[in-house]
PDB file of C-alpha atoms in Angstrom:
ATOM      1  CA  UNK A1246      93.550  93.197 166.716  1.00 66.00           C
ATOM      2  CA  UNK A1247      92.371  91.959 163.317  1.00 73.00           C
ATOM      3  CA  UNK A1248      93.480  88.434 164.238  1.00 82.00           C
ATOM      4  CA  UNK A1249      91.446  88.558 167.461  1.00 81.00           C
ATOM      5  CA  UNK A1250      88.434  89.839 165.532  1.00 82.00           C
ATOM      6  CA  UNK A1251      88.665  86.878 163.134  1.00 86.00           C
ATOM      7  CA  UNK A1252      88.929  84.429 166.032  1.00 90.00           C
ATOM      8  CA  UNK A1253      85.845  85.894 167.715  1.00 88.00           C
ATOM      9  CA  UNK A1254      83.976  86.034 164.378  1.00 86.00           C
ATOM     10  CA  UNK A1255      84.526  82.300 163.814  1.00 87.00           C
ATOM     11  CA  UNK A1256      83.454  81.541 167.388  1.00 89.00           C
ATOM     12  CA  UNK A1257      80.306  83.719 167.161  1.00 86.00           C
ATOM     13  CA  UNK A1258      79.149  82.431 163.769  1.00 85.00           C
ATOM     14  CA  UNK A1259      79.705  78.843 164.885  1.00 85.00           C
ATOM     15  CA  UNK A1260      77.308  79.483 167.793  1.00 82.00           C
ATOM     16  CA  UNK A1261      74.768  81.550 165.838  1.00 79.00           C
ATOM     17  CA  UNK A1262      74.281  80.309 162.300  1.00 72.00           C
ATOM     18  CA  UNK A1263      72.537  82.610 159.847  1.00 70.00           C
ATOM     19  CA  UNK A1264      73.587  85.796 161.635  1.00 75.00           C
ATOM     20  CA  UNK A1265      75.896  88.520 160.398  1.00 77.00           C
ATOM     21  CA  UNK A1266      78.564  90.071 162.605  1.00 78.00           C
ATOM     22  CA  UNK A1267      79.378  93.702 161.860  1.00 78.00           C
ATOM     23  CA  UNK A1268      82.135  95.552 163.733  1.00 78.00           C
ATOM     24  CA  UNK A1269      81.575  99.154 164.824  1.00 75.00           C
ATOM     25  CA  UNK A1270      85.081 100.514 165.564  1.00 70.00           C
ATOM     26  CA  UNK A1271      83.745 103.977 166.372  1.00 68.00           C
ATOM     27  CA  UNK A1272      81.921 102.541 169.413  1.00 74.00           C
ATOM     28  CA  UNK A1273      84.998 100.903 170.958  1.00 78.00           C
ATOM     29  CA  UNK A1274      87.251 102.496 173.577  1.00 84.00           C
ATOM     30  CA  UNK A1275      90.661 101.888 175.125  1.00 90.00           C
ATOM     31  CA  UNK A1276      92.539 102.979 178.252  1.00 94.00           C
ATOM     32  CA  UNK A1277      96.052 104.305 177.599  1.00 93.00           C
ATOM     33  CA  UNK A1278      98.746 105.163 180.142  1.00 94.00           C
ATOM     34  CA  UNK A1279     100.461 108.392 179.184  1.00 94.00           C
ATOM     35  CA  UNK A1280     103.507 109.956 180.815  1.00 94.00           C
ATOM     36  CA  UNK A1281     103.385 113.725 181.261  1.00 95.00           C
ATOM     37  CA  UNK A1282     105.717 116.097 183.098  1.00 94.00           C
ATOM     38  CA  UNK A1283     103.194 116.211 185.957  1.00 92.00           C
ATOM     39  CA  UNK A1284     103.041 112.402 186.194  1.00 94.00           C
ATOM     40  CA  UNK A1285     101.325 109.380 184.669  1.00 94.00           C
ATOM     41  CA  UNK A1286      97.679 109.605 183.625  1.00 94.00           C
ATOM     42  CA  UNK A1287      95.173 107.129 182.235  1.00 95.00           C
ATOM     43  CA  UNK A1288      93.340 108.301 179.123  1.00 94.00           C
ATOM     44  CA  UNK A1289      90.002 106.717 178.221  1.00 94.00           C
ATOM     45  CA  UNK A1290      89.798 107.205 174.485  1.00 93.00           C
ATOM     46  CA  UNK A1291      88.178 105.824 171.352  1.00 90.00           C
ATOM     47  CA  UNK A1292      89.895 103.325 169.058  1.00 89.00           C
ATOM     48  CA  UNK A1293      90.712 106.055 166.528  1.00 91.00           C
ATOM     49  CA  UNK A1294      92.066 108.350 169.256  1.00 92.00           C
ATOM     50  CA  UNK A1295      94.206 105.436 170.436  1.00 93.00           C
ATOM     51  CA  UNK A1296      95.681 104.880 166.968  1.00 92.00           C
ATOM     52  CA  UNK A1297      96.624 108.566 166.748  1.00 94.00           C
ATOM     53  CA  UNK A1298      98.161 108.793 170.235  1.00 94.00           C
ATOM     54  CA  UNK A1299     100.246 105.635 169.800  1.00 94.00           C
ATOM     55  CA  UNK A1300     102.030 107.306 166.881  1.00 94.00           C
ATOM     56  CA  UNK A1301     103.750 109.642 169.342  1.00 94.00           C
ATOM     57  CA  UNK A1302     105.643 106.696 170.843  1.00 93.00           C
ATOM     58  CA  UNK A1303     107.884 106.824 167.764  1.00 91.00           C
ATOM     59  CA  UNK A1304     107.737 110.457 166.651  1.00 90.00           C
ATOM     60  CA  UNK A1305     107.853 113.910 168.217  1.00 88.00           C
ATOM     61  CA  UNK A1306     106.018 115.719 165.413  1.00 92.00           C
ATOM     62  CA  UNK A1307     103.556 114.260 162.905  1.00 92.00           C
ATOM     63  CA  UNK A1308     101.684 115.896 160.031  1.00 93.00           C
ATOM     64  CA  UNK A1309      98.050 115.263 159.144  1.00 92.00           C
ATOM     65  CA  UNK A1310      99.165 113.515 155.960  1.00 94.00           C
ATOM     66  CA  UNK A1311     101.549 111.178 157.821  1.00 92.00           C
ATOM     67  CA  UNK A1312      98.809 110.255 160.293  1.00 93.00           C
ATOM     68  CA  UNK A1313      96.397 109.442 157.483  1.00 93.00           C
ATOM     69  CA  UNK A1314      99.021 107.206 155.851  1.00 93.00           C
ATOM     70  CA  UNK A1315     100.014 105.393 159.055  1.00 92.00           C
ATOM     71  CA  UNK A1316      96.545 104.882 160.592  1.00 90.00           C
ATOM     72  CA  UNK A1317      94.414 104.397 157.477  1.00 90.00           C
ATOM     73  CA  UNK A1318      91.609 106.385 159.137  1.00 88.00           C
ATOM     74  CA  UNK A1319      89.166 108.035 156.708  1.00 89.00           C
ATOM     75  CA  UNK A1320      89.922 111.756 156.228  1.00 90.00           C
ATOM     76  CA  UNK A1321      86.875 113.315 157.906  1.00 88.00           C
ATOM     77  CA  UNK A1322      87.038 110.828 160.793  1.00 89.00           C
ATOM     78  CA  UNK A1323      90.744 111.565 161.302  1.00 91.00           C
ATOM     79  CA  UNK A1324      90.150 115.322 161.364  1.00 91.00           C
ATOM     80  CA  UNK A1325      87.355 114.862 163.897  1.00 90.00           C
ATOM     81  CA  UNK A1326      89.620 112.674 166.027  1.00 91.00           C
ATOM     82  CA  UNK A1327      92.429 115.237 165.961  1.00 92.00           C
ATOM     83  CA  UNK A1328      90.016 118.015 166.904  1.00 92.00           C
ATOM     84  CA  UNK A1329      89.033 116.080 170.019  1.00 91.00           C
ATOM     85  CA  UNK A1330      92.668 115.607 171.052  1.00 92.00           C
ATOM     86  CA  UNK A1331      94.073 119.019 170.113  1.00 92.00           C
ATOM     87  CA  UNK A1332      91.125 121.428 170.223  1.00 89.00           C
ATOM     88  CA  UNK A1333      88.862 120.070 172.973  1.00 86.00           C
ATOM     89  CA  UNK A1334      88.911 120.453 176.757  1.00 88.00           C
ATOM     90  CA  UNK A1335      91.669 117.881 177.324  1.00 90.00           C
ATOM     91  CA  UNK A1336      94.368 118.911 174.862  1.00 92.00           C
ATOM     92  CA  UNK A1337      96.880 116.095 175.079  1.00 95.00           C
ATOM     93  CA  UNK A1338      98.445 117.103 171.766  1.00 94.00           C
ATOM     94  CA  UNK A1339      99.266 120.527 170.309  1.00 93.00           C
ATOM     95  CA  UNK A1340      98.342 121.635 166.790  1.00 92.00           C
ATOM     96  CA  UNK A1341     100.378 124.027 164.639  1.00 91.00           C
ATOM     97  CA  UNK A1342      99.071 126.443 163.527  1.00 91.00           C
ATOM     98  CA  UNK A1343      96.457 126.897 166.219  1.00 87.00           C
ATOM     99  CA  UNK A1344      92.786 126.905 165.319  1.00 85.00           C
ATOM    100  CA  UNK A1345      89.547 124.986 165.740  1.00 84.00           C
ATOM    101  CA  UNK A1346      89.718 123.289 162.348  1.00 86.00           C
ATOM    102  CA  UNK A1347      92.229 120.712 161.137  1.00 89.00           C
ATOM    103  CA  UNK A1348      93.661 121.657 157.756  1.00 89.00           C
ATOM    104  CA  UNK A1349      96.098 120.209 155.217  1.00 90.00           C
ATOM    105  CA  UNK A1350      99.703 120.703 156.351  1.00 89.00           C
ATOM    106  CA  UNK A1351      98.866 120.964 160.079  1.00 92.00           C
ATOM    107  CA  UNK A1352     101.493 119.494 162.400  1.00 94.00           C
ATOM    108  CA  UNK A1353     100.951 117.855 165.789  1.00 94.00           C
ATOM    109  CA  UNK A1354     103.177 117.251 168.822  1.00 94.00           C
ATOM    110  CA  UNK A1355     102.524 115.465 172.108  1.00 95.00           C
ATOM    111  CA  UNK A1356     101.627 117.908 174.922  1.00 95.00           C
ATOM    112  CA  UNK A1357     104.117 116.818 177.599  1.00 95.00           C
ATOM    113  CA  UNK A1358     102.958 119.693 179.847  1.00 94.00           C
ATOM    114  CA  UNK A1359      99.318 118.554 179.936  1.00 93.00           C
ATOM    115  CA  UNK A1360      97.829 118.814 183.446  1.00 92.00           C
ATOM    116  CA  UNK A1361      94.616 117.495 184.977  1.00 92.00           C
ATOM    117  CA  UNK A1362      93.640 116.910 188.605  1.00 92.00           C
ATOM    118  CA  UNK A1363      92.164 113.499 187.773  1.00 92.00           C
ATOM    119  CA  UNK A1364      94.202 110.336 187.241  1.00 95.00           C
ATOM    120  CA  UNK A1365      91.821 108.925 184.600  1.00 94.00           C
ATOM    121  CA  UNK A1366      90.555 111.363 181.985  1.00 93.00           C
ATOM    122  CA  UNK A1367      87.888 110.566 179.424  1.00 93.00           C
ATOM    123  CA  UNK A1368      88.420 112.382 176.122  1.00 90.00           C
ATOM    124  CA  UNK A1369      85.142 112.552 174.213  1.00 86.00           C
ATOM    125  CA  UNK A1370      84.942 112.486 170.448  1.00 80.00           C
ATOM    126  CA  UNK A1371      83.626 115.638 168.793  1.00 75.00           C
ATOM    127  CA  UNK A1372      80.163 115.078 167.340  1.00 62.00           C
ATOM    128  CA  UNK A1373      79.825 116.081 163.709  1.00 57.00           C
ATOM    129  CA  UNK A1374      76.588 117.099 162.065  1.00 57.00           C
ATOM    130  CA  UNK A1375      75.391 114.723 159.383  1.00 55.00           C
ATOM    131  CA  UNK A1376      75.380 115.954 155.821  1.00 62.00           C
ATOM    132  CA  UNK A1377      72.156 115.761 153.807  1.00 69.00           C
ATOM    133  CA  UNK A1378      73.439 112.597 152.089  1.00 73.00           C
ATOM    134  CA  UNK A1379      74.359 110.996 155.437  1.00 67.00           C
ATOM    135  CA  UNK A1380      70.922 111.821 156.842  1.00 74.00           C
ATOM    136  CA  UNK A1381      69.248 110.156 153.856  1.00 75.00           C
ATOM    137  CA  UNK A1382      71.535 107.136 154.228  1.00 76.00           C
ATOM    138  CA  UNK A1383      70.751 106.889 157.954  1.00 75.00           C
ATOM    139  CA  UNK A1384      67.021 107.130 157.320  1.00 77.00           C
ATOM    140  CA  UNK A1385      67.260 104.409 154.667  1.00 80.00           C
ATOM    141  CA  UNK A1386      69.145 102.093 157.057  1.00 82.00           C
ATOM    142  CA  UNK A1387      66.595 102.709 159.829  1.00 84.00           C
ATOM    143  CA  UNK A1388      63.723 102.061 157.409  1.00 83.00           C
ATOM    144  CA  UNK A1389      65.337  98.823 156.207  1.00 85.00           C
ATOM    145  CA  UNK A1390      66.037  97.640 159.762  1.00 88.00           C
ATOM    146  CA  UNK A1391      62.417  98.321 160.722  1.00 90.00           C
ATOM    147  CA  UNK A1392      61.176  96.377 157.713  1.00 91.00           C
ATOM    148  CA  UNK A1393      63.164  93.366 158.911  1.00 92.00           C
ATOM    149  CA  UNK A1394      61.738  93.763 162.425  1.00 92.00           C
ATOM    150  CA  UNK A1395      58.162  93.966 161.115  1.00 94.00           C
ATOM    151  CA  UNK A1396      58.676  90.926 158.882  1.00 94.00           C
ATOM    152  CA  UNK A1397      60.125  88.944 161.786  1.00 93.00           C
ATOM    153  CA  UNK A1398      57.210  89.923 164.046  1.00 94.00           C
ATOM    154  CA  UNK A1399      54.620  88.901 161.432  1.00 95.00           C
ATOM    155  CA  UNK A1400      56.261  85.519 160.844  1.00 94.00           C
ATOM    156  CA  UNK A1401      56.623  84.960 164.600  1.00 94.00           C
ATOM    157  CA  UNK A1402      52.928  85.676 165.219  1.00 95.00           C
ATOM    158  CA  UNK A1403      51.688  83.632 162.280  1.00 95.00           C
ATOM    159  CA  UNK A1404      53.931  80.694 163.139  1.00 93.00           C
ATOM    160  CA  UNK A1405      52.341  80.615 166.591  1.00 94.00           C
ATOM    161  CA  UNK A1406      48.732  81.329 165.621  1.00 93.00           C
ATOM    162  CA  UNK A1407      48.713  79.531 162.245  1.00 94.00           C
ATOM    163  CA  UNK A1408      45.500  81.305 161.135  1.00 95.00           C
ATOM    164  CA  UNK A1409      44.604  84.921 161.893  1.00 95.00           C
ATOM    165  CA  UNK A1410      42.399  87.697 160.585  1.00 95.00           C
ATOM    166  CA  UNK A1411      43.954  90.894 159.246  1.00 95.00           C
ATOM    167  CA  UNK A1412      42.539  92.945 162.143  1.00 94.00           C
ATOM    168  CA  UNK A1413      43.885  90.612 164.845  1.00 95.00           C
ATOM    169  CA  UNK A1414      47.272  90.342 163.153  1.00 95.00           C
ATOM    170  CA  UNK A1415      47.655  94.120 163.001  1.00 94.00           C
ATOM    171  CA  UNK A1416      46.514  94.403 166.618  1.00 94.00           C
ATOM    172  CA  UNK A1417      49.155  91.908 167.775  1.00 94.00           C
ATOM    173  CA  UNK A1418      51.822  93.636 165.691  1.00 94.00           C
ATOM    174  CA  UNK A1419      51.171  96.960 167.402  1.00 93.00           C
ATOM    175  CA  UNK A1420      51.645  95.198 170.751  1.00 92.00           C
ATOM    176  CA  UNK A1421      55.041  93.837 169.721  1.00 91.00           C
ATOM    177  CA  UNK A1422      56.516  96.627 167.622  1.00 91.00           C
ATOM    178  CA  UNK A1423      58.124  99.371 169.714  1.00 87.00           C
ATOM    179  CA  UNK A1424      58.353 102.076 167.061  1.00 89.00           C
ATOM    180  CA  UNK A1425      55.609 104.058 165.269  1.00 90.00           C
ATOM    181  CA  UNK A1426      54.355 102.487 162.058  1.00 89.00           C
ATOM    182  CA  UNK A1427      51.387 103.203 159.789  1.00 91.00           C
ATOM    183  CA  UNK A1428      48.739 100.533 159.036  1.00 92.00           C
ATOM    184  CA  UNK A1429      49.509 100.966 155.326  1.00 92.00           C
ATOM    185  CA  UNK A1430      53.164 100.059 155.954  1.00 91.00           C
ATOM    186  CA  UNK A1431      52.124  96.944 157.870  1.00 94.00           C
ATOM    187  CA  UNK A1432      49.881  95.945 154.976  1.00 94.00           C
ATOM    188  CA  UNK A1433      52.823  96.311 152.556  1.00 93.00           C
ATOM    189  CA  UNK A1434      54.965  94.013 154.724  1.00 94.00           C
ATOM    190  CA  UNK A1435      52.145  91.449 154.880  1.00 95.00           C
ATOM    191  CA  UNK A1436      51.803  91.568 151.087  1.00 95.00           C
ATOM    192  CA  UNK A1437      55.567  91.134 150.752  1.00 93.00           C
ATOM    193  CA  UNK A1438      55.503  88.019 152.946  1.00 94.00           C
ATOM    194  CA  UNK A1439      52.580  86.600 150.942  1.00 94.00           C
ATOM    195  CA  UNK A1440      54.576  87.160 147.731  1.00 94.00           C
ATOM    196  CA  UNK A1441      57.519  85.313 149.299  1.00 92.00           C
ATOM    197  CA  UNK A1442      55.293  82.392 150.369  1.00 93.00           C
ATOM    198  CA  UNK A1443      55.648  82.864 154.116  1.00 93.00           C
ATOM    199  CA  UNK A1444      51.876  83.099 154.419  1.00 94.00           C
ATOM    200  CA  UNK A1445      48.770  83.024 152.250  1.00 95.00           C
ATOM    201  CA  UNK A1446      45.210  84.297 152.131  1.00 94.00           C
ATOM    202  CA  UNK A1447      42.310  82.021 152.892  1.00 93.00           C
ATOM    203  CA  UNK A1448      40.604  81.028 149.647  1.00 91.00           C
ATOM    204  CA  UNK A1449      37.129  81.776 151.018  1.00 92.00           C
ATOM    205  CA  UNK A1450      37.976  84.920 153.003  1.00 94.00           C
ATOM    206  CA  UNK A1451      40.768  87.259 151.828  1.00 91.00           C
ATOM    207  CA  UNK A1452      40.884  88.933 155.256  1.00 93.00           C
ATOM    208  CA  UNK A1453      42.109  85.691 156.822  1.00 95.00           C
ATOM    209  CA  UNK A1454      45.798  84.796 156.663  1.00 96.00           C
ATOM    210  CA  UNK A1455      47.324  81.346 157.004  1.00 95.00           C
ATOM    211  CA  UNK A1456      50.898  80.525 157.918  1.00 94.00           C
ATOM    212  CA  UNK A1457      52.782  78.499 155.304  1.00 91.00           C
ATOM    213  CA  UNK A1458      55.135  76.005 156.987  1.00 74.00           C
TER     214      UNK A1458
END
């Protein structure tokens, strides 16, 4: 899979110079064929769920520690993945000892007796609440992404209009930007672009901006 990712990365960056390609493995999904006592089923699962289930092709019983070593999945993500497979509605693997939480030393076996009336079963990941640190990190990423979007919108408008008053620029920004933003934040982004020589103030009227080619 890594080889295919590298091939696509080279292809994408060759077509779109200046962009950055970032993989989001948690958003991918696979369809696995699994053989149960009741017959063959198709399981629609995430990439991490797939990595865990494929381990049972070569082993009857696997510990949490062995799974972590063989898959390389981060600890909290692995525990969440195992909860979805062993503690959710579609329990295609069994956990010993039983319980809602995955703990050190837990062992897992493939549930050969799993039954479901549907041929294809989607097994959803269990959603985890963000910690305070994760929430701060998410907010920071959103804020940074929005700064980039505002900057791009300002440059796009000024490149087209060449010269524009502060009031008209802000008005056009509110028409293009799809998320809430304060006038003071827009002013900060304008000042930032002036500092970076993307635009400049008119020498005779500081409320007029000029695009710098």
